[in-house]
Coordinates of C-alpha atoms and ligand atoms in Angstrom, one line a residue:
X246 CA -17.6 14.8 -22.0
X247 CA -17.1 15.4 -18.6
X248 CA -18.6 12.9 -15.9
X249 CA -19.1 15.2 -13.5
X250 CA -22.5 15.4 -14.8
X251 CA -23.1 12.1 -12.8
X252 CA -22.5 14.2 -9.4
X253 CA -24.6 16.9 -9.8
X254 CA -27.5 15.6 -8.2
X255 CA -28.5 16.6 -4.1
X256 CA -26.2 13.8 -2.9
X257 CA -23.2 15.0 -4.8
X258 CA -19.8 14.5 -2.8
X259 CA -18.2 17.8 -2.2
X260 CA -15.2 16.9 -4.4
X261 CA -16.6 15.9 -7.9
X262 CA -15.5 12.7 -9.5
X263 CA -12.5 14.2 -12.3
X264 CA -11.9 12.7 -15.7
X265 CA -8.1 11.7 -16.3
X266 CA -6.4 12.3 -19.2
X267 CA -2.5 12.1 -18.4
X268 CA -1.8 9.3 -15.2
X269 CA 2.1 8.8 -14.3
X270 CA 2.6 5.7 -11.9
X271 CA 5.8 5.5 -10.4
X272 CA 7.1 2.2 -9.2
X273 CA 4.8 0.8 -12.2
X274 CA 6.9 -2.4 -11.8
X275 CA 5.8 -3.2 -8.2
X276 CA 3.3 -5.6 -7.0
X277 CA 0.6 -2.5 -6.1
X278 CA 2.5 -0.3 -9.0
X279 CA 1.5 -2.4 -11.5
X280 CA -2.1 -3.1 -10.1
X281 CA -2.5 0.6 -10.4
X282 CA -1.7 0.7 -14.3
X283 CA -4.1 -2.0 -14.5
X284 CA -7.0 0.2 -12.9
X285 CA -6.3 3.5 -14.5
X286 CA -6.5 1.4 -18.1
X287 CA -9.2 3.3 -19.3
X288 CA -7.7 6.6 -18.8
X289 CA -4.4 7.8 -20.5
X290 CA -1.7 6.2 -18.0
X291 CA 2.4 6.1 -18.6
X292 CA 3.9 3.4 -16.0
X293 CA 7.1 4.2 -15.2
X294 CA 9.7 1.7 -13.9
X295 CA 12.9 2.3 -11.9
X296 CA 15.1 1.9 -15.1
X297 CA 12.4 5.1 -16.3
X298 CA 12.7 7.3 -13.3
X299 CA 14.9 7.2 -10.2
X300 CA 13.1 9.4 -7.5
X301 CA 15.4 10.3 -5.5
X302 CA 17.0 12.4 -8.6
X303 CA 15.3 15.6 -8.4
X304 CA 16.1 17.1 -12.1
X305 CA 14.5 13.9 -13.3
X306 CA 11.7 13.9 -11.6
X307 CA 11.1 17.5 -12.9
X308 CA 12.1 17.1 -16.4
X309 CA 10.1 13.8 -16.3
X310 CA 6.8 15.2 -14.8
X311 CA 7.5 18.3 -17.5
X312 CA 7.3 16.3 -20.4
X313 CA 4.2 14.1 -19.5
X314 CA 2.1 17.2 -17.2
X315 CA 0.2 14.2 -15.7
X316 CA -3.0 15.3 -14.3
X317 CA -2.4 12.8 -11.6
X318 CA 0.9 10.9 -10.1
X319 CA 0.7 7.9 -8.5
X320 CA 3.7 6.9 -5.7
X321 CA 3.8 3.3 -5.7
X322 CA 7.6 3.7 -5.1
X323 CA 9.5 3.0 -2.2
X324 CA 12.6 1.5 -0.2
X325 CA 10.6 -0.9 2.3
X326 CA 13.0 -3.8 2.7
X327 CA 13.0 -3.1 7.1
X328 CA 15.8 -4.8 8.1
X329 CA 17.8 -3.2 5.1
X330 CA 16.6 0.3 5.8
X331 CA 17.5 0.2 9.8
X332 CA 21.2 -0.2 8.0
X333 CA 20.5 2.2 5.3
X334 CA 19.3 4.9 6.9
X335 CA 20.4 7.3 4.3
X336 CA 19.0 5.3 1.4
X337 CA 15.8 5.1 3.3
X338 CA 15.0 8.3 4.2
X339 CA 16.1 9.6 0.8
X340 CA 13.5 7.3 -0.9
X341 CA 10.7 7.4 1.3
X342 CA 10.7 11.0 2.7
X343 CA 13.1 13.6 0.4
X344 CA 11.8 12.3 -3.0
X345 CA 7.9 12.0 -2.1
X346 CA 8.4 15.8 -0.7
X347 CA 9.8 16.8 -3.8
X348 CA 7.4 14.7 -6.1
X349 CA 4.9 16.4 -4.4
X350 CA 6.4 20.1 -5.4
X351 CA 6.6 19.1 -9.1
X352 CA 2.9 18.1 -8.8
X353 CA 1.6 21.4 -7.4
X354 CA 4.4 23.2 -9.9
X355 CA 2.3 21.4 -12.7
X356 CA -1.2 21.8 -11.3
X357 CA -1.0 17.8 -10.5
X358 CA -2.2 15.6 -7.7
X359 CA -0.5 13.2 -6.5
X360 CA -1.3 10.1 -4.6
X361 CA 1.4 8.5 -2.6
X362 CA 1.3 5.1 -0.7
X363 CA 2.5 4.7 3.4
X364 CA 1.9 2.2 5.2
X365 CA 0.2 0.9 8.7
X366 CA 3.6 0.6 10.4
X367 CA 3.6 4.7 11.2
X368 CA 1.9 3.3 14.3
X369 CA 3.6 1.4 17.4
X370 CA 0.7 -1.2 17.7
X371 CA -0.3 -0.1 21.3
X372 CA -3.5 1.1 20.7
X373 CA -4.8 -2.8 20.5
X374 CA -8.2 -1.2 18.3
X375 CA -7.9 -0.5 14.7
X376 CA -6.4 3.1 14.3
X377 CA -8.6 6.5 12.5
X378 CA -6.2 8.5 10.7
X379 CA -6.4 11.1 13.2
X380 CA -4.3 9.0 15.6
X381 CA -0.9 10.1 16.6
X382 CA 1.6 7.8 14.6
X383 CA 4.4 6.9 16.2
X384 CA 6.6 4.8 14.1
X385 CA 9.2 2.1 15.7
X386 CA 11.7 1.7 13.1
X387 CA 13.9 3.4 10.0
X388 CA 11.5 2.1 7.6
X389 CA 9.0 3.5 9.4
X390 CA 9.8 6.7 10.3
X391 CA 11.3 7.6 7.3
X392 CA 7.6 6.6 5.8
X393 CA 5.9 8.7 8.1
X394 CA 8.3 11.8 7.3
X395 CA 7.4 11.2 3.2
X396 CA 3.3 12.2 4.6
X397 CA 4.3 15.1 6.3
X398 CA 6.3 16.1 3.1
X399 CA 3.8 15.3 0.8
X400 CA 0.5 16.1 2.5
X401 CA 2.5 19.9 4.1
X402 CA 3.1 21.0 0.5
X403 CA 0.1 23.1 0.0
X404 CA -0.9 20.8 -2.9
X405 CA -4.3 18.8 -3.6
X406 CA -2.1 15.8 -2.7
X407 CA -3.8 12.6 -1.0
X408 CA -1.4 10.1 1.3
X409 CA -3.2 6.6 1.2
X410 CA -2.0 4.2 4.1
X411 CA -2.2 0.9 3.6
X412 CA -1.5 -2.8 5.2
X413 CA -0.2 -6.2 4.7
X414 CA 0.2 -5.8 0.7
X415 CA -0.2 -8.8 -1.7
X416 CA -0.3 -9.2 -5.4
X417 CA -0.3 -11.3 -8.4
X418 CA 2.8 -10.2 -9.4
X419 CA 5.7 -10.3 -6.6
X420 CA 6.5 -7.8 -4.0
X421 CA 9.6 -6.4 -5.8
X422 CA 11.4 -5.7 -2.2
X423 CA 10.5 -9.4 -0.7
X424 CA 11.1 -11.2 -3.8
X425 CA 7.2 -12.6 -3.4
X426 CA 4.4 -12.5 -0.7
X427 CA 3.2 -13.7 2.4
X428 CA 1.0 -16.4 0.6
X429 CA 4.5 -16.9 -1.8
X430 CA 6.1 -17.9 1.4
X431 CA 3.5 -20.1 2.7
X432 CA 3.4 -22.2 -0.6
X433 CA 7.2 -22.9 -0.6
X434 CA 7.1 -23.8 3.4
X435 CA 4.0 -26.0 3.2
X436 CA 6.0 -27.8 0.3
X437 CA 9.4 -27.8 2.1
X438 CA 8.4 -28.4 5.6
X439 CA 7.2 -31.2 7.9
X440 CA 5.3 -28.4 9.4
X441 CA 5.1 -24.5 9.4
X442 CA 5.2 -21.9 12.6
X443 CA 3.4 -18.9 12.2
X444 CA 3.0 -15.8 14.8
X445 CA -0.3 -15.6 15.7
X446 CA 0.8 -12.4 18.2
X447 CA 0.9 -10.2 15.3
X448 CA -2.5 -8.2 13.8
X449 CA -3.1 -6.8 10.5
X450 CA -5.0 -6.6 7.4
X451 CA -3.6 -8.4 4.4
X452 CA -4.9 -6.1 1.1
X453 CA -5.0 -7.6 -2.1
X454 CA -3.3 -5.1 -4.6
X455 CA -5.9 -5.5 -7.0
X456 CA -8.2 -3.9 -4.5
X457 CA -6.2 -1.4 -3.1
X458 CA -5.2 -0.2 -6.6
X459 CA -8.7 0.5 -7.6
X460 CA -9.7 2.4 -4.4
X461 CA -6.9 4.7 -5.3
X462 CA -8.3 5.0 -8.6
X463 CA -11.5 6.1 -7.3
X464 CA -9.7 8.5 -4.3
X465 CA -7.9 10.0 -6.8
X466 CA -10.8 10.8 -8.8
X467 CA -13.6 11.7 -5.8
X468 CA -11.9 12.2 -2.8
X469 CA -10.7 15.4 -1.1
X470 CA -7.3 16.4 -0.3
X471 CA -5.8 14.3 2.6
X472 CA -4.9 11.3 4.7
X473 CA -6.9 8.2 4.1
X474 CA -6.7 4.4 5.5
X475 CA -7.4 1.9 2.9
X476 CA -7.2 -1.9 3.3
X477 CA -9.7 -4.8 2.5
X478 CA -12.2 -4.9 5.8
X479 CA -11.5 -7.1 8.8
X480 CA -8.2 -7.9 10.7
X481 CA -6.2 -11.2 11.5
X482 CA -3.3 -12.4 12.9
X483 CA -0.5 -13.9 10.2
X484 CA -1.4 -17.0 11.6
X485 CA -5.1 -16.7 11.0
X486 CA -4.3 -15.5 7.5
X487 CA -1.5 -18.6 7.2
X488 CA -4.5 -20.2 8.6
X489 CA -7.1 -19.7 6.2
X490 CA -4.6 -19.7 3.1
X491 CA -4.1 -23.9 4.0
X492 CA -7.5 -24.2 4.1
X493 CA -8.6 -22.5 1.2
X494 CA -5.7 -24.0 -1.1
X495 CA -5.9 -27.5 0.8
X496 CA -2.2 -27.4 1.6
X497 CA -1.8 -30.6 4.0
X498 CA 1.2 -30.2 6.0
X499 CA 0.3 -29.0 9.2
X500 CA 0.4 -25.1 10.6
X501 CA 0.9 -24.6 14.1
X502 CA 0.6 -21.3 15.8
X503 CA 3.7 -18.9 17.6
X504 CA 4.6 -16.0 19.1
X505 CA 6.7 -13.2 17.6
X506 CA 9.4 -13.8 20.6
X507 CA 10.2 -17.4 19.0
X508 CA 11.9 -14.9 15.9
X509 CA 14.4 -12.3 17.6
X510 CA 14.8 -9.5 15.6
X511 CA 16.7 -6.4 15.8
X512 CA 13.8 -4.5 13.9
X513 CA 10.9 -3.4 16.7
X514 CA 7.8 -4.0 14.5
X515 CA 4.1 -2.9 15.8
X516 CA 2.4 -6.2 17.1
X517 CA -0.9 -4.6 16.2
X518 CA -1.1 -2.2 13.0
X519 CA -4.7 -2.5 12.2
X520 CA -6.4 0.4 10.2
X521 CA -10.0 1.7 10.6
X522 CA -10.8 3.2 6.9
X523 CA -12.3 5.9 8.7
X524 CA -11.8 8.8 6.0
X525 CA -13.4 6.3 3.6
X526 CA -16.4 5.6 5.1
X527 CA -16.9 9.2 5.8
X528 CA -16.6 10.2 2.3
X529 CA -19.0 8.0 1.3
X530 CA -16.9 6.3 -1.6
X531 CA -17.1 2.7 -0.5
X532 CA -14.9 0.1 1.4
X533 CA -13.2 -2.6 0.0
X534 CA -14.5 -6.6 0.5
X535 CA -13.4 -8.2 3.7
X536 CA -9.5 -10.1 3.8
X537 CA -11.0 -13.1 3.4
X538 CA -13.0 -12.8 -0.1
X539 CA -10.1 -10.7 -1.5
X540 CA -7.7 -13.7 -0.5
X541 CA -10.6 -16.3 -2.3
X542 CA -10.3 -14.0 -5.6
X543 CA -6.3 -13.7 -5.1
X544 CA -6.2 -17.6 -4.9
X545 CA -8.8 -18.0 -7.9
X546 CA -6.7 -15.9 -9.9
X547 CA -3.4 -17.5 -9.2
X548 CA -4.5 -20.8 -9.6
X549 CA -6.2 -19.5 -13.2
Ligands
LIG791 N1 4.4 -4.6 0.8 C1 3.7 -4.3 1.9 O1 3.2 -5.2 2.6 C2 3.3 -2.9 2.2 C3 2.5 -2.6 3.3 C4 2.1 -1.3 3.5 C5 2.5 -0.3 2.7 N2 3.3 -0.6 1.6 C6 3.7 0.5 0.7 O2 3.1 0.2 -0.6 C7 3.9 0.8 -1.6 C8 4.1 -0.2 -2.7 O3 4.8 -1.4 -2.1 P1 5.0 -2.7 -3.0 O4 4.9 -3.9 -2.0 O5 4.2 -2.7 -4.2 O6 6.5 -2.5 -3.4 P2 7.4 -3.3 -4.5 O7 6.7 -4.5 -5.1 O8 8.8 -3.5 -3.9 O9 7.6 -2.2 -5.6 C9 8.3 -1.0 -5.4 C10 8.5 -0.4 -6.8 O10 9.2 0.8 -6.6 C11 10.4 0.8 -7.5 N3 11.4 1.6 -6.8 C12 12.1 1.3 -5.7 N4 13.0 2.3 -5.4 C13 12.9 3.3 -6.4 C14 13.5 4.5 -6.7 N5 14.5 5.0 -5.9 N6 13.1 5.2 -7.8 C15 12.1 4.7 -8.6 N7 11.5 3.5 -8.4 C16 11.9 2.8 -7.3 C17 10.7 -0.7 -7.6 O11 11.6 -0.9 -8.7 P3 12.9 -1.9 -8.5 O12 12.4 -3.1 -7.8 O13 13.3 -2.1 -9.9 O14 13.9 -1.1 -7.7 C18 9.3 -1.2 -7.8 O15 8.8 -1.0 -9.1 C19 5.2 1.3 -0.9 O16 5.0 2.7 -0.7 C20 5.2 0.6 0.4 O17 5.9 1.4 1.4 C21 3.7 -1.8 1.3

């Protein structure tokens, strides 16, 4: 039976919660792809990897999506490597804005929605207060921009299609692009090093996969058509996170704060990217736990 039964009531959401059959995640391999197989579990979900599906080939994704006739697609896919994609423009822009524009065809071809995953960096940081996703992106590098293009192309189809933005991503299993995570890196520096540097000049919100993965479960399901911001609660600097990952794990070798300048980099980066989950809140589906007791759980788990 439907559980749209559960909605009925005065208080019911204008978009009723949706029972899925047929899920499709693409980039089921990733650290936030595989998360989302994990939460959509109880429904019938196909996870499929690169070696599955290349994106960026349009017949496949066509013939692909044809042969499932998901109810619901989930992007998890990318090319997010920054450095890599400010000399692979092509590549980048190919990945991250052509293929999520043509996902999202196939979807509304087959009566689908699909979910597909951006990221805080659309914005240049000088806001300095966490951004509502009504504020005017304006994205600093290839990565970036090429990221921003893939919402237009998604969310401008016509399509019941939902862009979820998101920050700072970590996972129990690794960050396929980075080879591991922030809290990876941390772990093999605190062992290596007399003592680690962090930027403390740089604000986020780490998100724990885990968490992230089941808010999309529950956007995809509820939530209207749109743009939504959805990362664990709270912001820090990625030295305060460094910071409270030491602490947490007991790592002794001693952290010292620094400032973005003492690592040149051709890639402009925003120095602030935090994001209001503004959407969320108004739709009255929940927030996610602060940083700090996803990163407790994260360690918990890891340590298990
Ligand atoms: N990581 C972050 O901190 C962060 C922050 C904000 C937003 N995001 C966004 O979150 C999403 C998920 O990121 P993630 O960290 O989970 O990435 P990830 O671990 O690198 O996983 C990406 C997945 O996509 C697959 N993939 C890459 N190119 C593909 C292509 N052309 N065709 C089909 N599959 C392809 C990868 O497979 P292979 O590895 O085998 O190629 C992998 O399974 C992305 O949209 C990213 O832009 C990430």
């Amino acid at each position: 039976m439907d559980d749209d039964a559960e909605r009925d009531g005065a208080d019911a959401p204008t978009y009723r919660r949706r029972l899925l059959t047929r899920v499709v995640v693409i980039g089921a391999t990733g650290q936030l792809g595989s998360d989302v197989v994990e939460a959509f579990r109880a429904d019938a979900v196909t996870g499929l990897a690169h070696d599955d599906l290349e994106i960026t080939d349009g017949e496949a994704v066509r013939s692909t999506l044809e042969r499932v006739r998901p109810e619901l697609v989930v992007n998890a896919a990318a090319f997010h490597n920054v450095p890599r994609c400010e000399t692979e423009e092509a590549r980048a822009f190919a990945v991250n804005a052509i293929a999520p524009r043509q996902l999202a065809r196939a979807c509304t071809a087959l009566g689908a929605r699909l979910v597909h995953v951006s990221t805080d960096y659309v914005f240049d940081g000088g806001k300095c207060a966490p951004y509502v996703e009504t504020d005017r992106p304006n994205p600093l590098n290839v990565y970036a921009i090429s990221k921003l293009a893939g919402e237009y192309g998604v969310l401008n189809d016509g399509g019941s299609h939902q862009v979820v933005r998101s920050s700072g991503l970590y996972g129990v299993r690794p960050c396929r692009a980075k080879g591991g995570n922030f809290i990876d890196t941390m772990f093999k520096l605190a062992a290596e090093r007399p003592e680690v540097r962090v930027v403390n000049d740089e604000v986020l919100t780490p998100t724990f996969t885990h968490d992230l993965a089941a808010q999309i479960r529950t956007l995809a399901r509820e939530a209207a058509p749109g743009l939504y911001h959805a990362t664990n609660e709270g912001s820090c600097s990625w030295y305060e996170f460094a910071r409270a990952i030491f602490d947490l794990a007991e790592l002794k070798t001693p952290l010292l704060p620094t400032s973005v300048k003492e690592f040149a980099s051709p890639v402009r980066r925003p120095t602030y990217s935090v994001l209001e989950n503004a959407a969320l809140r108004a739709s009255g589906l929940g927030t996610m736990r602060p940083w700090r007791e996803a990163l407790e759980d994260y360690l918990r788990r890891r340590a298990a």
